[in-house]
Amino acid sequence: FHSFITGPSVVPGYFSVEAENVVLVLNGREKAKIAYATQWLHYTQMLIQTHKIQHVAVVLLGNEQCNNEWIQPFLKRHGGFVNLLFVTYDYALVNEEDIFPWPLGVATYRNFPVVEPSWSMLRDPRSYLCNFLGTVYKNSSRETLMEILKQDGLDKLCWIAARDQWQPQETNESFKNYQDALLQSDLTLCPVGINTECYRIYEACSYGSLPVIEDVMTPGDCGNSSMYHSAPLQLLKTMGAPFIFIKNWKELPAVLEKEKKMSLQEKIQRRKKLVEWYRNFKAWMRQKFINTLENSFLPSDKG
C-alpha cells in the first residue's frame, strides 16, 4: 500500500508520521534546489528520531556534471539514514548495491505527455529524415552539427529549428512544433548539452523517432570510474537501447545517406522495435525500483 504526495514542495510540507518507509523525490540540479532538498532530508531525519520511520530512499535529479557530494553524508554507508539512492546521469558512485542509476525520462515539468503509439505513428511515411529543435551554443559540437547539415543541403531534408538561447518554458506553439517534429522525422539528432543524457532521447522514443546520439563524455565528474567503460549513457547501453551512437557529427552524412535508401517497410520494423524497447525499458525500471525497495525495506520471511 503506497500513498503519494506530490507538488512543487519548495518548502518541506509534511508527510504522514505514521509512514514506516519513505521515498523522497528530490531535485539536486543547482544550489537553490539543493538547499530545499537538504531541508527535506533534515525534516525526515527528525521524524526518524521521533516517529515510526524505518527506511528512506531518495530518487535524485542529480547535477548535470554529477556534483552530488552534498548528498553523501546522508547515505547510510557514511553514517546517515538514506538506505537507497537512485540518481540520474552517469554518477561514478553507482554500485548497484545502495546507489542505482535512474533514467532522466521525458520533461514532465514541461508537461510532455504520455504517448500511446498509434497505428499511423508506427506505419505512416514521415516527411523528414531527421530533426533538431534546440539551442546552439557558441563553439559547441552543436555548431559543428549545424555546419555539417548545411554543407550538403541536408538541412532541407530535416526539420531544423535552432535558437541561440535556452528557453526553460516552451510556448504552446514551440511545444506543438517540437512534438510534430518528433512525429514527422525518422531520426532525432541528440547532440550533447551540459550532459550527454537529455530529455530529447526519451521524448524521441515516445514518438518512434530513432535517437542519433553524440556518444561523448561531457565535462564534470560523471562516470570517471573503472565501472564506466561504457559511459556515457551506461544505463541505456546496458539495457540494449537500439539507438544510433556516433562519436562525431562528421559521421552524420553517411547515416542520412543510408536512411534515404531505407524502405518504408524497414522503417516500420525499426519503429516498432524502438517503441517496444522503450515500453519494456520503462516496465523493467519500474519493476527494478519496486524490487529494490521491497528487498531492502520489507522484512523477509526467510527466517
PDB file of C-alpha atoms in Angstrom:
ATOM      1  CA  PHE A   1       0.000   0.000   0.000  1.00  0.00           C
ATOM      2  CA  HIS A   2       1.561   3.283  -1.094  1.00  0.00           C
ATOM      3  CA  SER A   3       0.359   6.807  -0.727  1.00  0.00           C
ATOM      4  CA  PHE A   4       1.805   9.508  -2.905  1.00  0.00           C
ATOM      5  CA  ILE A   5       2.070  13.179  -2.058  1.00  0.00           C
ATOM      6  CA  THR A   6       3.150  15.414  -4.875  1.00  0.00           C
ATOM      7  CA  GLY A   7       3.632  19.082  -5.514  1.00  0.00           C
ATOM      8  CA  PRO A   8       6.331  21.668  -6.129  1.00  0.00           C
ATOM      9  CA  SER A   9       7.238  21.349  -2.476  1.00  0.00           C
ATOM     10  CA  VAL A  10       9.858  24.015  -2.379  1.00  0.00           C
ATOM     11  CA  VAL A  11       9.489  24.251   1.382  1.00  0.00           C
ATOM     12  CA  PRO A  12       9.105  20.994   3.284  1.00  0.00           C
ATOM     13  CA  GLY A  13       5.425  20.398   3.843  1.00  0.00           C
ATOM     14  CA  TYR A  14       4.669  17.187   5.632  1.00  0.00           C
ATOM     15  CA  PHE A  15       4.190  13.524   5.084  1.00  0.00           C
ATOM     16  CA  SER A  16       2.394  11.110   7.337  1.00  0.00           C
ATOM     17  CA  VAL A  17       4.361  10.492  10.515  1.00  0.00           C
ATOM     18  CA  GLU A  18       2.706   7.067  10.511  1.00  0.00           C
ATOM     19  CA  ALA A  19       4.749   6.014   7.477  1.00  0.00           C
ATOM     20  CA  GLU A  20       7.471   3.423   8.055  1.00  0.00           C
ATOM     21  CA  ASN A  21       9.030   3.593   4.601  1.00  0.00           C
ATOM     22  CA  VAL A  22       9.504   6.843   2.756  1.00  0.00           C
ATOM     23  CA  VAL A  23      10.720   7.631  -0.774  1.00  0.00           C
ATOM     24  CA  LEU A  24      11.741  11.251  -1.323  1.00  0.00           C
ATOM     25  CA  VAL A  25      11.999  12.606  -4.861  1.00  0.00           C
ATOM     26  CA  LEU A  26      14.491  15.479  -4.701  1.00  0.00           C
ATOM     27  CA  ASN A  27      15.991  17.984  -7.119  1.00  0.00           C
ATOM     28  CA  GLY A  28      19.740  18.473  -6.755  1.00  0.00           C
ATOM     29  CA  ARG A  29      20.378  20.281 -10.018  1.00  0.00           C
ATOM     30  CA  GLU A  30      21.582  23.584  -8.617  1.00  0.00           C
ATOM     31  CA  LYS A  31      22.426  25.326  -5.326  1.00  0.00           C
ATOM     32  CA  ALA A  32      18.957  26.714  -4.553  1.00  0.00           C
ATOM     33  CA  LYS A  33      17.305  23.333  -5.222  1.00  0.00           C
ATOM     34  CA  ILE A  34      19.917  21.562  -3.075  1.00  0.00           C
ATOM     35  CA  ALA A  35      19.102  23.894  -0.171  1.00  0.00           C
ATOM     36  CA  TYR A  36      15.436  22.808  -0.330  1.00  0.00           C
ATOM     37  CA  ALA A  37      16.347  19.154  -0.778  1.00  0.00           C
ATOM     38  CA  THR A  38      18.584  19.365   2.291  1.00  0.00           C
ATOM     39  CA  GLN A  39      15.687  20.820   4.313  1.00  0.00           C
ATOM     40  CA  TRP A  40      13.577  17.815   3.365  1.00  0.00           C
ATOM     41  CA  LEU A  41      16.340  15.461   4.465  1.00  0.00           C
ATOM     42  CA  HIS A  42      16.748  17.215   7.841  1.00  0.00           C
ATOM     43  CA  TYR A  43      12.990  17.087   8.318  1.00  0.00           C
ATOM     44  CA  THR A  44      12.995  13.352   7.555  1.00  0.00           C
ATOM     45  CA  GLN A  45      15.896  12.799   9.943  1.00  0.00           C
ATOM     46  CA  MET A  46      13.926  14.471  12.716  1.00  0.00           C
ATOM     47  CA  LEU A  47      10.930  12.209  12.020  1.00  0.00           C
ATOM     48  CA  ILE A  48      13.169   9.142  12.141  1.00  0.00           C
ATOM     49  CA  GLN A  49      14.263  10.107  15.638  1.00  0.00           C
ATOM     50  CA  THR A  50      10.732  10.837  16.886  1.00  0.00           C
ATOM     51  CA  HIS A  51       8.388   8.601  14.880  1.00  0.00           C
ATOM     52  CA  LYS A  52       7.985   5.284  13.101  1.00  0.00           C
ATOM     53  CA  ILE A  53      10.096   5.852  10.001  1.00  0.00           C
ATOM     54  CA  GLN A  54      12.376   2.862   9.414  1.00  0.00           C
ATOM     55  CA  HIS A  55      13.679   3.218   5.876  1.00  0.00           C
ATOM     56  CA  VAL A  56      14.309   6.063   3.483  1.00  0.00           C
ATOM     57  CA  ALA A  57      15.062   6.006  -0.243  1.00  0.00           C
ATOM     58  CA  VAL A  58      15.859   9.038  -2.361  1.00  0.00           C
ATOM     59  CA  VAL A  59      15.295   9.496  -6.092  1.00  0.00           C
ATOM     60  CA  LEU A  60      17.578  12.364  -7.034  1.00  0.00           C
ATOM     61  CA  LEU A  61      17.505  14.528 -10.132  1.00  0.00           C
ATOM     62  CA  GLY A  62      21.261  14.888  -9.995  1.00  0.00           C
ATOM     63  CA  ASN A  63      23.507  17.664 -11.166  1.00  0.00           C
ATOM     64  CA  GLU A  64      24.378  17.543 -14.869  1.00  0.00           C
ATOM     65  CA  GLN A  65      28.096  17.487 -14.030  1.00  0.00           C
ATOM     66  CA  CYS A  66      27.419  14.880 -11.318  1.00  0.00           C
ATOM     67  CA  ASN A  67      28.468  17.151  -8.447  1.00  0.00           C
ATOM     68  CA  ASN A  68      26.294  15.346  -5.935  1.00  0.00           C
ATOM     69  CA  GLU A  69      28.724  15.354  -2.982  1.00  0.00           C
ATOM     70  CA  TRP A  70      26.209  17.132  -0.762  1.00  0.00           C
ATOM     71  CA  ILE A  71      24.012  14.016  -0.548  1.00  0.00           C
ATOM     72  CA  GLN A  72      26.797  11.655   0.526  1.00  0.00           C
ATOM     73  CA  PRO A  73      26.763  12.412   4.289  1.00  0.00           C
ATOM     74  CA  PHE A  74      23.056  11.464   4.323  1.00  0.00           C
ATOM     75  CA  LEU A  75      23.743   7.951   2.993  1.00  0.00           C
ATOM     76  CA  LYS A  76      23.709   5.036   5.410  1.00  0.00           C
ATOM     77  CA  ARG A  77      27.202   3.978   4.293  1.00  0.00           C
ATOM     78  CA  HIS A  78      28.510   7.352   5.536  1.00  0.00           C
ATOM     79  CA  GLY A  79      26.654   7.209   8.835  1.00  0.00           C
ATOM     80  CA  GLY A  80      23.469   8.818   7.537  1.00  0.00           C
ATOM     81  CA  PHE A  81      19.947   7.402   7.233  1.00  0.00           C
ATOM     82  CA  VAL A  82      19.258   7.122   3.467  1.00  0.00           C
ATOM     83  CA  ASN A  83      19.214   3.397   2.637  1.00  0.00           C
ATOM     84  CA  LEU A  84      18.916   3.667  -1.144  1.00  0.00           C
ATOM     85  CA  LEU A  85      19.755   6.341  -3.687  1.00  0.00           C
ATOM     86  CA  PHE A  86      18.508   6.351  -7.288  1.00  0.00           C
ATOM     87  CA  VAL A  87      20.304   9.060  -9.234  1.00  0.00           C
ATOM     88  CA  THR A  88      20.218  10.482 -12.766  1.00  0.00           C
ATOM     89  CA  TYR A  89      23.220  10.848 -15.086  1.00  0.00           C
ATOM     90  CA  ASP A  90      26.308   8.610 -15.103  1.00  0.00           C
ATOM     91  CA  TYR A  91      27.176   9.105 -11.445  1.00  0.00           C
ATOM     92  CA  ALA A  92      30.552   7.500 -10.743  1.00  0.00           C
ATOM     93  CA  LEU A  93      29.453   6.199  -7.313  1.00  0.00           C
ATOM     94  CA  VAL A  94      26.728   3.949  -8.750  1.00  0.00           C
ATOM     95  CA  ASN A  95      27.423   0.475  -7.346  1.00  0.00           C
ATOM     96  CA  GLU A  96      24.071  -1.355  -7.766  1.00  0.00           C
ATOM     97  CA  GLU A  97      24.105  -2.049  -4.003  1.00  0.00           C
ATOM     98  CA  ASP A  98      22.764   1.111  -2.426  1.00  0.00           C
ATOM     99  CA  ILE A  99      23.325   3.600  -5.291  1.00  0.00           C
ATOM    100  CA  PHE A 100      21.494   2.911  -8.550  1.00  0.00           C
ATOM    101  CA  PRO A 101      21.302   4.699 -11.909  1.00  0.00           C
ATOM    102  CA  TRP A 102      17.992   6.286 -12.832  1.00  0.00           C
ATOM    103  CA  PRO A 103      16.960   7.423 -16.329  1.00  0.00           C
ATOM    104  CA  LEU A 104      16.190  11.075 -16.944  1.00  0.00           C
ATOM    105  CA  GLY A 105      12.949  10.317 -18.810  1.00  0.00           C
ATOM    106  CA  VAL A 106      10.816  12.966 -20.503  1.00  0.00           C
ATOM    107  CA  ALA A 107      10.464  16.596 -19.381  1.00  0.00           C
ATOM    108  CA  THR A 108       7.368  16.257 -17.224  1.00  0.00           C
ATOM    109  CA  TYR A 109       7.954  19.806 -15.942  1.00  0.00           C
ATOM    110  CA  ARG A 110       7.109  20.978 -19.483  1.00  0.00           C
ATOM    111  CA  ASN A 111       4.064  18.706 -19.440  1.00  0.00           C
ATOM    112  CA  PHE A 112       5.417  16.276 -22.008  1.00  0.00           C
ATOM    113  CA  PRO A 113       2.528  13.812 -22.398  1.00  0.00           C
ATOM    114  CA  VAL A 114       2.366  10.064 -22.028  1.00  0.00           C
ATOM    115  CA  VAL A 115       2.235   8.998 -25.680  1.00  0.00           C
ATOM    116  CA  GLU A 116       0.392   5.876 -26.789  1.00  0.00           C
ATOM    117  CA  PRO A 117       1.813   4.645 -30.103  1.00  0.00           C
ATOM    118  CA  SER A 118      -0.916   4.747 -32.739  1.00  0.00           C
ATOM    119  CA  TRP A 119      -1.231   2.760 -35.946  1.00  0.00           C
ATOM    120  CA  SER A 120      -0.289   5.810 -38.038  1.00  0.00           C
ATOM    121  CA  MET A 121       2.669   6.723 -35.796  1.00  0.00           C
ATOM    122  CA  LEU A 122       4.170   3.319 -36.465  1.00  0.00           C
ATOM    123  CA  ARG A 123       3.259   2.934 -40.136  1.00  0.00           C
ATOM    124  CA  ASP A 124       2.904   6.276 -41.919  1.00  0.00           C
ATOM    125  CA  PRO A 125       5.762   7.614 -44.037  1.00  0.00           C
ATOM    126  CA  ARG A 126       7.403  10.592 -42.343  1.00  0.00           C
ATOM    127  CA  SER A 127       8.177  13.862 -44.102  1.00  0.00           C
ATOM    128  CA  TYR A 128      11.656  14.431 -42.660  1.00  0.00           C
ATOM    129  CA  LEU A 129      14.796  12.327 -42.375  1.00  0.00           C
ATOM    130  CA  CYS A 130      15.762  13.954 -39.103  1.00  0.00           C
ATOM    131  CA  ASN A 131      15.031  16.798 -36.694  1.00  0.00           C
ATOM    132  CA  PHE A 132      16.857  19.059 -34.294  1.00  0.00           C
ATOM    133  CA  LEU A 133      14.977  21.783 -32.434  1.00  0.00           C
ATOM    134  CA  GLY A 134      17.091  23.340 -29.774  1.00  0.00           C
ATOM    135  CA  THR A 135      19.717  25.752 -28.602  1.00  0.00           C
ATOM    136  CA  VAL A 136      23.018  26.046 -30.446  1.00  0.00           C
ATOM    137  CA  TYR A 137      25.730  27.159 -28.021  1.00  0.00           C
ATOM    138  CA  LYS A 138      28.776  29.037 -29.286  1.00  0.00           C
ATOM    139  CA  ASN A 139      31.819  26.820 -30.003  1.00  0.00           C
ATOM    140  CA  SER A 140      29.900  23.647 -29.214  1.00  0.00           C
ATOM    141  CA  SER A 141      29.513  20.448 -31.188  1.00  0.00           C
ATOM    142  CA  ARG A 142      26.026  21.752 -31.975  1.00  0.00           C
ATOM    143  CA  GLU A 143      27.621  24.434 -34.158  1.00  0.00           C
ATOM    144  CA  THR A 144      29.560  21.689 -35.956  1.00  0.00           C
ATOM    145  CA  LEU A 145      26.309  19.786 -36.407  1.00  0.00           C
ATOM    146  CA  MET A 146      24.635  22.836 -37.987  1.00  0.00           C
ATOM    147  CA  GLU A 147      27.563  23.363 -40.382  1.00  0.00           C
ATOM    148  CA  ILE A 148      27.512  19.724 -41.486  1.00  0.00           C
ATOM    149  CA  LEU A 149      23.757  19.827 -42.108  1.00  0.00           C
ATOM    150  CA  LYS A 150      24.090  22.987 -44.215  1.00  0.00           C
ATOM    151  CA  GLN A 151      27.069  21.694 -46.229  1.00  0.00           C
ATOM    152  CA  ASP A 152      25.282  19.050 -48.246  1.00  0.00           C
ATOM    153  CA  GLY A 153      21.861  20.699 -48.137  1.00  0.00           C
ATOM    154  CA  LEU A 154      20.896  18.027 -45.633  1.00  0.00           C
ATOM    155  CA  ASP A 155      19.110  20.691 -43.617  1.00  0.00           C
ATOM    156  CA  LYS A 156      16.493  20.743 -46.410  1.00  0.00           C
ATOM    157  CA  LEU A 157      15.653  17.110 -45.673  1.00  0.00           C
ATOM    158  CA  CYS A 158      15.417  17.644 -41.923  1.00  0.00           C
ATOM    159  CA  TRP A 159      13.291  19.772 -39.595  1.00  0.00           C
ATOM    160  CA  ILE A 160      15.865  22.127 -38.094  1.00  0.00           C
ATOM    161  CA  ALA A 161      14.961  24.994 -35.770  1.00  0.00           C
ATOM    162  CA  ALA A 162      17.968  26.341 -33.947  1.00  0.00           C
ATOM    163  CA  ARG A 163      17.955  29.158 -31.412  1.00  0.00           C
ATOM    164  CA  ASP A 164      20.893  30.710 -29.627  1.00  0.00           C
ATOM    165  CA  GLN A 165      19.388  30.847 -26.151  1.00  0.00           C
ATOM    166  CA  TRP A 166      17.875  28.142 -23.998  1.00  0.00           C
ATOM    167  CA  GLN A 167      14.207  28.645 -23.149  1.00  0.00           C
ATOM    168  CA  PRO A 168      13.111  26.915 -19.963  1.00  0.00           C
ATOM    169  CA  GLN A 169       9.428  27.480 -20.721  1.00  0.00           C
ATOM    170  CA  GLU A 170       8.014  26.407 -24.024  1.00  0.00           C
ATOM    171  CA  THR A 171       5.260  28.412 -25.650  1.00  0.00           C
ATOM    172  CA  ASN A 172       2.280  26.306 -26.723  1.00  0.00           C
ATOM    173  CA  GLU A 173       3.378  26.811 -30.296  1.00  0.00           C
ATOM    174  CA  SER A 174       7.025  25.821 -29.803  1.00  0.00           C
ATOM    175  CA  PHE A 175       5.954  22.739 -27.857  1.00  0.00           C
ATOM    176  CA  LYS A 176       3.493  21.681 -30.551  1.00  0.00           C
ATOM    177  CA  ASN A 177       6.204  22.206 -33.196  1.00  0.00           C
ATOM    178  CA  TYR A 178       8.594  20.045 -31.213  1.00  0.00           C
ATOM    179  CA  GLN A 179       6.096  17.192 -30.887  1.00  0.00           C
ATOM    180  CA  ASP A 180       5.222  17.453 -34.590  1.00  0.00           C
ATOM    181  CA  ALA A 181       8.907  17.323 -35.487  1.00  0.00           C
ATOM    182  CA  LEU A 182       9.366  14.123 -33.457  1.00  0.00           C
ATOM    183  CA  LEU A 183       6.298  12.594 -35.075  1.00  0.00           C
ATOM    184  CA  GLN A 184       7.308  13.643 -38.592  1.00  0.00           C
ATOM    185  CA  SER A 185      11.004  12.594 -38.512  1.00  0.00           C
ATOM    186  CA  ASP A 186      12.603   9.189 -38.809  1.00  0.00           C
ATOM    187  CA  LEU A 187      15.594  10.276 -36.720  1.00  0.00           C
ATOM    188  CA  THR A 188      16.035  12.735 -33.842  1.00  0.00           C
ATOM    189  CA  LEU A 189      19.510  14.249 -33.515  1.00  0.00           C
ATOM    190  CA  CYS A 190      20.698  14.377 -29.909  1.00  0.00           C
ATOM    191  CA  PRO A 191      23.856  16.473 -29.587  1.00  0.00           C
ATOM    192  CA  VAL A 192      25.419  16.759 -26.129  1.00  0.00           C
ATOM    193  CA  GLY A 193      24.405  19.681 -23.945  1.00  0.00           C
ATOM    194  CA  ILE A 194      25.763  20.112 -20.430  1.00  0.00           C
ATOM    195  CA  ASN A 195      25.337  16.339 -20.190  1.00  0.00           C
ATOM    196  CA  THR A 196      25.088  13.684 -22.901  1.00  0.00           C
ATOM    197  CA  GLU A 197      21.801  12.439 -21.492  1.00  0.00           C
ATOM    198  CA  CYS A 198      18.832  14.672 -22.256  1.00  0.00           C
ATOM    199  CA  TYR A 199      15.045  14.580 -22.217  1.00  0.00           C
ATOM    200  CA  ARG A 200      15.093  14.596 -26.026  1.00  0.00           C
ATOM    201  CA  ILE A 201      16.307  10.970 -26.133  1.00  0.00           C
ATOM    202  CA  TYR A 202      13.246   9.687 -24.264  1.00  0.00           C
ATOM    203  CA  GLU A 203      10.841  12.078 -25.967  1.00  0.00           C
ATOM    204  CA  ALA A 204      12.009  10.850 -29.376  1.00  0.00           C
ATOM    205  CA  CYS A 205      11.404   7.237 -28.266  1.00  0.00           C
ATOM    206  CA  SER A 206       7.854   8.195 -27.259  1.00  0.00           C
ATOM    207  CA  TYR A 207       7.131   9.149 -30.870  1.00  0.00           C
ATOM    208  CA  GLY A 208       9.060   6.321 -32.522  1.00  0.00           C
ATOM    209  CA  SER A 209      11.767   8.659 -33.837  1.00  0.00           C
ATOM    210  CA  LEU A 210      15.158   6.971 -33.524  1.00  0.00           C
ATOM    211  CA  PRO A 211      17.679   8.936 -31.397  1.00  0.00           C
ATOM    212  CA  VAL A 212      21.045   9.605 -33.050  1.00  0.00           C
ATOM    213  CA  ILE A 213      23.249  10.279 -30.055  1.00  0.00           C
ATOM    214  CA  GLU A 214      26.559  12.084 -29.851  1.00  0.00           C
ATOM    215  CA  ASP A 215      28.315   9.485 -27.742  1.00  0.00           C
ATOM    216  CA  VAL A 216      30.948  11.538 -25.888  1.00  0.00           C
ATOM    217  CA  MET A 217      31.546  12.227 -22.207  1.00  0.00           C
ATOM    218  CA  THR A 218      30.781  15.772 -21.083  1.00  0.00           C
ATOM    219  CA  PRO A 219      32.968  17.714 -18.594  1.00  0.00           C
ATOM    220  CA  GLY A 220      32.465  17.024 -14.895  1.00  0.00           C
ATOM    221  CA  ASP A 221      32.613  14.005 -12.601  1.00  0.00           C
ATOM    222  CA  CYS A 222      30.193  11.744 -14.419  1.00  0.00           C
ATOM    223  CA  GLY A 223      31.412   8.211 -14.889  1.00  0.00           C
ATOM    224  CA  ASN A 224      35.049   8.831 -14.016  1.00  0.00           C
ATOM    225  CA  SER A 225      35.497   5.346 -12.665  1.00  0.00           C
ATOM    226  CA  SER A 226      36.574   1.972 -13.969  1.00  0.00           C
ATOM    227  CA  MET A 227      32.956   0.747 -13.977  1.00  0.00           C
ATOM    228  CA  TYR A 228      32.201   3.266 -16.639  1.00  0.00           C
ATOM    229  CA  HIS A 229      33.836   1.680 -19.671  1.00  0.00           C
ATOM    230  CA  SER A 230      30.512   2.042 -21.495  1.00  0.00           C
ATOM    231  CA  ALA A 231      29.802   5.592 -20.318  1.00  0.00           C
ATOM    232  CA  PRO A 232      28.213   7.883 -21.137  1.00  0.00           C
ATOM    233  CA  LEU A 233      24.632   6.571 -21.030  1.00  0.00           C
ATOM    234  CA  GLN A 234      25.729   3.380 -19.348  1.00  0.00           C
ATOM    235  CA  LEU A 235      22.205   2.503 -18.224  1.00  0.00           C
ATOM    236  CA  LEU A 236      20.738   2.828 -21.733  1.00  0.00           C
ATOM    237  CA  LYS A 237      23.596   0.887 -23.315  1.00  0.00           C
ATOM    238  CA  THR A 238      23.414  -1.881 -20.718  1.00  0.00           C
ATOM    239  CA  MET A 239      19.707  -2.153 -21.463  1.00  0.00           C
ATOM    240  CA  GLY A 240      20.416  -2.571 -25.180  1.00  0.00           C
ATOM    241  CA  ALA A 241      18.890   0.697 -26.410  1.00  0.00           C
ATOM    242  CA  PRO A 242      18.547   0.334 -30.204  1.00  0.00           C
ATOM    243  CA  PHE A 243      19.867   3.845 -30.920  1.00  0.00           C
ATOM    244  CA  ILE A 244      22.490   5.127 -33.366  1.00  0.00           C
ATOM    245  CA  PHE A 245      25.575   6.227 -31.429  1.00  0.00           C
ATOM    246  CA  ILE A 246      28.131   8.401 -33.187  1.00  0.00           C
ATOM    247  CA  LYS A 247      31.387   9.906 -31.910  1.00  0.00           C
ATOM    248  CA  ASN A 248      31.474  12.846 -34.289  1.00  0.00           C
ATOM    249  CA  TRP A 249      28.827  14.633 -36.351  1.00  0.00           C
ATOM    250  CA  LYS A 250      31.034  14.124 -39.416  1.00  0.00           C
ATOM    251  CA  GLU A 251      29.581  10.605 -39.416  1.00  0.00           C
ATOM    252  CA  LEU A 252      26.068  12.003 -39.902  1.00  0.00           C
ATOM    253  CA  PRO A 253      26.006  12.399 -43.718  1.00  0.00           C
ATOM    254  CA  ALA A 254      26.690   8.665 -44.100  1.00  0.00           C
ATOM    255  CA  VAL A 255      23.897   7.878 -41.627  1.00  0.00           C
ATOM    256  CA  LEU A 256      21.469  10.071 -43.579  1.00  0.00           C
ATOM    257  CA  GLU A 257      22.539   8.543 -46.916  1.00  0.00           C
ATOM    258  CA  LYS A 258      21.722   5.105 -45.545  1.00  0.00           C
ATOM    259  CA  GLU A 259      18.433   6.497 -44.256  1.00  0.00           C
ATOM    260  CA  LYS A 260      17.410   7.729 -47.726  1.00  0.00           C
ATOM    261  CA  LYS A 261      17.792   4.191 -49.090  1.00  0.00           C
ATOM    262  CA  MET A 262      15.677   2.501 -46.424  1.00  0.00           C
ATOM    263  CA  SER A 263      12.264   1.251 -47.474  1.00  0.00           C
ATOM    264  CA  LEU A 264       9.161   2.247 -45.536  1.00  0.00           C
ATOM    265  CA  GLN A 265       8.814  -1.399 -44.510  1.00  0.00           C
ATOM    266  CA  GLU A 266      12.275  -1.351 -42.901  1.00  0.00           C
ATOM    267  CA  LYS A 267      11.466   1.907 -41.143  1.00  0.00           C
ATOM    268  CA  ILE A 268       8.218   0.475 -39.818  1.00  0.00           C
ATOM    269  CA  GLN A 269      10.081  -2.522 -38.397  1.00  0.00           C
ATOM    270  CA  ARG A 270      12.624  -0.229 -36.780  1.00  0.00           C
ATOM    271  CA  ARG A 271       9.928   1.992 -35.270  1.00  0.00           C
ATOM    272  CA  LYS A 272       8.114  -0.990 -33.815  1.00  0.00           C
ATOM    273  CA  LYS A 273      11.337  -2.264 -32.320  1.00  0.00           C
ATOM    274  CA  LEU A 274      12.119   1.145 -30.792  1.00  0.00           C
ATOM    275  CA  VAL A 275       8.674   1.649 -29.280  1.00  0.00           C
ATOM    276  CA  GLU A 276       8.664  -1.906 -27.942  1.00  0.00           C
ATOM    277  CA  TRP A 277      12.125  -1.483 -26.420  1.00  0.00           C
ATOM    278  CA  TYR A 278      11.093   1.771 -24.767  1.00  0.00           C
ATOM    279  CA  ARG A 279       7.966   0.216 -23.275  1.00  0.00           C
ATOM    280  CA  ASN A 280       9.975  -2.710 -21.916  1.00  0.00           C
ATOM    281  CA  PHE A 281      12.673  -0.395 -20.583  1.00  0.00           C
ATOM    282  CA  LYS A 282      10.138   1.620 -18.567  1.00  0.00           C
ATOM    283  CA  ALA A 283       8.449  -1.525 -17.256  1.00  0.00           C
ATOM    284  CA  TRP A 284      11.826  -3.023 -16.307  1.00  0.00           C
ATOM    285  CA  MET A 285      12.946   0.145 -14.474  1.00  0.00           C
ATOM    286  CA  ARG A 286       9.663   0.280 -12.591  1.00  0.00           C
ATOM    287  CA  GLN A 287       9.959  -3.365 -11.574  1.00  0.00           C
ATOM    288  CA  LYS A 288      13.594  -2.992 -10.578  1.00  0.00           C
ATOM    289  CA  PHE A 289      12.700   0.038  -8.451  1.00  0.00           C
ATOM    290  CA  ILE A 290       9.910  -1.823  -6.641  1.00  0.00           C
ATOM    291  CA  ASN A 291      12.038  -4.963  -6.157  1.00  0.00           C
ATOM    292  CA  THR A 292      14.963  -2.939  -4.811  1.00  0.00           C
ATOM    293  CA  LEU A 293      12.714  -1.132  -2.314  1.00  0.00           C
ATOM    294  CA  GLU A 294      10.987  -4.327  -1.212  1.00  0.00           C
ATOM    295  CA  ASN A 295      14.224  -6.295  -0.823  1.00  0.00           C
ATOM    296  CA  SER A 296      15.752  -3.533   1.221  1.00  0.00           C
ATOM    297  CA  PHE A 297      12.763  -2.334   3.246  1.00  0.00           C
ATOM    298  CA  LEU A 298      10.420  -5.224   3.857  1.00  0.00           C
ATOM    299  CA  PRO A 299      11.426  -7.917   6.308  1.00  0.00           C
ATOM    300  CA  SER A 300      11.945 -11.220   4.534  1.00  0.00           C
ATOM    301  CA  ASP A 301      10.314 -14.319   5.969  1.00  0.00           C
ATOM    302  CA  LYS A 302      13.374 -16.426   5.328  1.00  0.00           C
ATOM    303  CA  GLY A 303      13.781 -16.834   8.988  1.00  0.00           C
TER     304      GLY A 303
END
